[in-house]
Amino acid sequence: SESYNAVLKDARRKPVVALLEDIRRHVMSSNMLKIKEMHNATGLITPKARAVMEKRKKNLKWCHPLPSGRGWYEVDHGRNKYRVYVRGAVSCTCRAYDVSGIPCCHIMSAMWTEYGETKLPETVVSDWYSVEKWKQCYSSRLRHVNGMQLWKTHTDVVVMPPPDRIMPGRPKNNDRIREPAEALPSQVLSTREKIQMVFAFTTHLLC
């Protein structure tokens, strides 16, 4: 979402219609890149799922499966031991496969011992990582649109401003905020009052 927000950084300053147009064009171009990547993909699973499997295969040298019969294995991984089942519903007590849907190194080591080359670990990857599901996600394309000058105009719809809403609480006074040293309006003397004060002060001095 952060990368998506970074793309729309300049589009946020535009009006609503122009903002939505930029979002639509960005999604359309992003989908086309995904479709090209999808057509170039080979194999049963997506490239990201394959990258995760290749990363987990590096730990196979530390795994030592010990068969106990009927598809059950006890896999030693360093100081830890895990129970693995590779027939029917594949499972491992490390729960990495349950969380991600991609086989862990323990399942892969047990499958190599159980099946060899006849059944690869890629066959037990969750269907959500398959190329077929990937193609279904982008099967419905985003349609192209003409420019705003070719859009249909409607005269029967009048857009009105939202109604005025009375906010809760005491209404604010519209008087401007005065400086601390500035006198209040009630303390400001009129011109007549100033003349009377000057006249009274002068009379007092003459007396």
Short mmCIF file of C-alpha atoms in Angstrom, two decimals:
data_model
loop_
_atom_site.label_atom_id
_atom_site.label_comp_id
_atom_site.label_asym_id
_atom_site.label_seq_id
_atom_site.Cartn_x
_atom_site.Cartn_y
_atom_site.Cartn_z
CA SER A 1 0.00 0.00 0.00
CA GLU A 2 2.92 2.36 0.64
CA SER A 3 4.22 1.92 -2.90
CA TYR A 4 0.70 2.55 -4.21
CA ASN A 5 0.46 5.76 -2.15
CA ALA A 6 3.85 6.88 -3.48
CA VAL A 7 2.59 6.55 -7.06
CA LEU A 8 -0.45 8.72 -6.25
CA LYS A 9 1.57 11.41 -4.50
CA ASP A 10 1.12 13.94 -7.33
CA ALA A 11 -2.37 12.74 -8.25
CA ARG A 12 -3.74 13.63 -4.80
CA ARG A 13 -3.52 17.32 -5.70
CA LYS A 14 -5.88 16.91 -8.66
CA PRO A 15 -9.71 17.06 -8.65
CA VAL A 16 -11.65 13.91 -7.84
CA VAL A 17 -12.32 12.89 -11.46
CA ALA A 18 -8.68 13.41 -12.50
CA LEU A 19 -7.53 11.52 -9.39
CA LEU A 20 -9.73 8.55 -10.27
CA GLU A 21 -8.46 8.61 -13.85
CA ASP A 22 -4.85 8.43 -12.65
CA ILE A 23 -5.72 5.51 -10.38
CA ARG A 24 -7.43 3.67 -13.25
CA ARG A 25 -4.49 4.21 -15.63
CA HIS A 26 -1.98 3.10 -13.00
CA VAL A 27 -3.93 -0.10 -12.25
CA MET A 28 -4.30 -0.81 -15.97
CA SER A 29 -0.56 -0.48 -16.65
CA SER A 30 0.28 -2.49 -13.51
CA ASN A 31 -2.02 -5.30 -14.62
CA MET A 32 -0.38 -5.41 -18.04
CA LEU A 33 3.04 -5.89 -16.44
CA LYS A 34 1.64 -8.75 -14.37
CA ILE A 35 0.07 -10.35 -17.46
CA LYS A 36 3.36 -10.21 -19.37
CA GLU A 37 5.17 -11.75 -16.40
CA MET A 38 2.46 -14.41 -16.17
CA HIS A 39 2.82 -15.43 -19.82
CA ASN A 40 6.59 -15.76 -19.42
CA ALA A 41 6.24 -17.99 -16.35
CA THR A 42 7.15 -21.67 -16.75
CA GLY A 43 6.20 -24.59 -14.54
CA LEU A 44 3.26 -25.22 -12.26
CA ILE A 45 3.75 -22.51 -9.62
CA THR A 46 4.36 -18.77 -9.66
CA PRO A 47 7.90 -17.34 -9.64
CA LYS A 48 7.55 -15.99 -6.08
CA ALA A 49 6.47 -19.38 -4.75
CA ARG A 50 9.36 -21.00 -6.61
CA ALA A 51 11.78 -18.49 -5.08
CA VAL A 52 10.54 -19.42 -1.59
CA MET A 53 11.02 -23.12 -2.36
CA GLU A 54 14.54 -22.54 -3.65
CA LYS A 55 15.38 -20.67 -0.46
CA ARG A 56 14.04 -23.53 1.66
CA LYS A 57 15.91 -26.13 -0.40
CA LYS A 58 19.18 -24.69 0.92
CA ASN A 59 18.35 -26.25 4.31
CA LEU A 60 17.97 -29.76 2.86
CA LYS A 61 21.58 -30.59 3.67
CA TRP A 62 20.75 -30.25 7.37
CA CYS A 63 17.67 -32.52 7.17
CA HIS A 64 17.92 -36.27 7.75
CA PRO A 65 14.61 -38.16 7.29
CA LEU A 66 14.05 -41.38 9.21
CA PRO A 67 11.11 -43.44 7.82
CA SER A 68 8.69 -45.10 10.21
CA GLY A 69 6.35 -46.60 7.60
CA ARG A 70 3.10 -45.71 5.79
CA GLY A 71 4.31 -42.27 4.77
CA TRP A 72 5.41 -41.13 8.23
CA TYR A 73 8.91 -39.74 8.77
CA GLU A 74 10.91 -38.35 11.63
CA VAL A 75 13.11 -35.63 10.20
CA ASP A 76 16.16 -34.47 12.12
CA HIS A 77 16.97 -30.81 11.55
CA GLY A 78 19.90 -29.85 13.71
CA ARG A 79 18.88 -30.35 17.32
CA ASN A 80 15.17 -30.44 16.46
CA LYS A 81 12.99 -33.30 15.26
CA TYR A 82 9.73 -33.05 13.31
CA ARG A 83 7.01 -35.54 12.38
CA VAL A 84 6.23 -35.46 8.65
CA TYR A 85 3.49 -37.20 6.69
CA VAL A 86 3.82 -37.29 2.88
CA ARG A 87 0.87 -39.47 1.83
CA GLY A 88 -2.56 -37.96 1.27
CA ALA A 89 -2.80 -34.72 3.28
CA VAL A 90 0.84 -33.65 3.61
CA SER A 91 1.74 -32.21 7.01
CA CYS A 92 4.69 -31.26 9.18
CA THR A 93 4.79 -30.34 12.87
CA CYS A 94 6.88 -27.23 12.14
CA ARG A 95 3.63 -25.80 10.67
CA ALA A 96 5.44 -23.77 7.99
CA TYR A 97 3.46 -25.64 5.35
CA ASP A 98 0.17 -25.03 7.17
CA VAL A 99 0.82 -21.28 7.32
CA SER A 100 2.26 -20.62 3.85
CA GLY A 101 1.01 -23.52 1.70
CA ILE A 102 4.58 -24.07 0.44
CA PRO A 103 6.45 -27.23 1.50
CA CYS A 104 9.12 -26.78 4.13
CA CYS A 105 12.54 -28.38 3.93
CA HIS A 106 11.36 -31.26 6.16
CA ILE A 107 8.54 -32.20 3.79
CA MET A 108 10.84 -31.90 0.78
CA SER A 109 13.46 -34.18 2.34
CA ALA A 110 10.83 -36.78 3.23
CA MET A 111 9.30 -36.61 -0.26
CA TRP A 112 12.67 -37.14 -1.91
CA THR A 113 13.14 -40.26 0.23
CA GLU A 114 9.58 -41.51 -0.35
CA TYR A 115 9.06 -40.77 -4.05
CA GLY A 116 12.39 -39.73 -5.54
CA GLU A 117 11.83 -38.18 -8.99
CA THR A 118 8.32 -39.60 -9.42
CA LYS A 119 6.61 -36.93 -7.29
CA LEU A 120 8.23 -33.54 -6.85
CA PRO A 121 7.53 -31.15 -3.93
CA GLU A 122 6.04 -28.64 -6.40
CA THR A 123 3.00 -30.89 -6.75
CA VAL A 124 1.92 -30.32 -3.12
CA VAL A 125 2.13 -26.53 -3.25
CA SER A 126 -1.22 -24.87 -2.54
CA ASP A 127 -3.40 -24.21 -5.60
CA TRP A 128 -3.39 -20.49 -4.80
CA TYR A 129 0.25 -20.39 -5.95
CA SER A 130 -0.44 -22.14 -9.24
CA VAL A 131 -0.04 -20.38 -12.57
CA GLU A 132 -3.62 -21.33 -13.42
CA LYS A 133 -4.98 -19.40 -10.42
CA TRP A 134 -2.65 -16.54 -11.29
CA LYS A 135 -4.16 -16.34 -14.76
CA GLN A 136 -7.68 -16.35 -13.33
CA CYS A 137 -6.86 -13.33 -11.16
CA TYR A 138 -6.05 -11.23 -14.25
CA SER A 139 -8.57 -12.79 -16.63
CA SER A 140 -10.93 -9.78 -16.44
CA ARG A 141 -9.15 -6.77 -17.90
CA LEU A 142 -9.72 -3.11 -17.08
CA ARG A 143 -11.42 -1.45 -20.05
CA HIS A 144 -9.97 1.59 -21.83
CA VAL A 145 -11.85 4.91 -21.66
CA ASN A 146 -12.12 7.93 -23.97
CA GLY A 147 -10.97 11.37 -22.89
CA MET A 148 -13.21 13.68 -20.85
CA GLN A 149 -14.12 15.72 -23.95
CA LEU A 150 -15.89 12.64 -25.39
CA TRP A 151 -17.85 11.76 -22.26
CA LYS A 152 -21.64 12.01 -22.35
CA THR A 153 -23.15 14.99 -20.57
CA HIS A 154 -26.39 14.86 -18.59
CA THR A 155 -28.54 17.94 -18.06
CA ASP A 156 -31.18 16.25 -15.93
CA VAL A 157 -28.85 15.81 -12.96
CA VAL A 158 -28.09 18.90 -10.88
CA VAL A 159 -25.33 18.61 -8.34
CA MET A 160 -26.29 20.59 -5.24
CA PRO A 161 -24.00 21.57 -2.39
CA PRO A 162 -24.36 19.64 0.83
CA PRO A 163 -26.81 21.08 3.39
CA ASP A 164 -25.51 23.29 6.14
CA ARG A 165 -24.85 21.42 9.31
CA ILE A 166 -25.02 22.96 12.77
CA MET A 167 -21.99 21.81 14.69
CA PRO A 168 -22.35 20.84 18.36
CA GLY A 169 -21.19 23.18 21.10
CA ARG A 170 -21.27 26.91 21.63
CA PRO A 171 -20.96 28.91 18.39
CA LYS A 172 -17.71 30.81 17.96
CA ASN A 173 -17.53 34.59 18.14
CA ASN A 174 -16.48 36.10 14.82
CA ASP A 175 -14.40 38.86 16.44
CA ARG A 176 -10.77 38.76 15.51
CA ILE A 177 -8.18 37.57 18.02
CA ARG A 178 -6.53 40.59 19.61
CA GLU A 179 -3.00 40.94 20.89
CA PRO A 180 -2.46 40.83 24.66
CA ALA A 181 -1.42 44.51 24.75
CA GLU A 182 -4.28 45.61 22.51
CA ALA A 183 -7.19 47.38 24.27
CA LEU A 184 -10.67 45.96 24.17
CA PRO A 185 -13.42 47.82 22.29
CA SER A 186 -15.06 48.78 25.59
CA GLN A 187 -11.82 50.42 26.75
CA VAL A 188 -11.30 52.59 23.65
CA LEU A 189 -12.41 56.22 24.21
CA SER A 190 -14.26 58.19 21.62
CA THR A 191 -12.99 61.52 20.25
CA ARG A 192 -15.48 63.50 22.36
CA GLU A 193 -14.39 61.72 25.52
CA LYS A 194 -10.74 62.41 24.73
CA ILE A 195 -11.48 66.17 24.24
CA GLN A 196 -13.37 66.32 27.53
CA MET A 197 -10.47 64.66 29.37
CA VAL A 198 -7.95 67.08 27.87
CA PHE A 199 -10.17 70.07 28.73
CA ALA A 200 -10.64 68.91 32.30
CA PHE A 201 -6.90 68.29 32.75
CA THR A 202 -6.03 71.76 31.35
CA THR A 203 -8.60 73.47 33.56
CA HIS A 204 -7.17 71.67 36.58
CA LEU A 205 -3.68 72.94 35.78
CA LEU A 206 -4.85 76.56 35.31
CA CYS A 207 -6.71 76.53 38.59
#
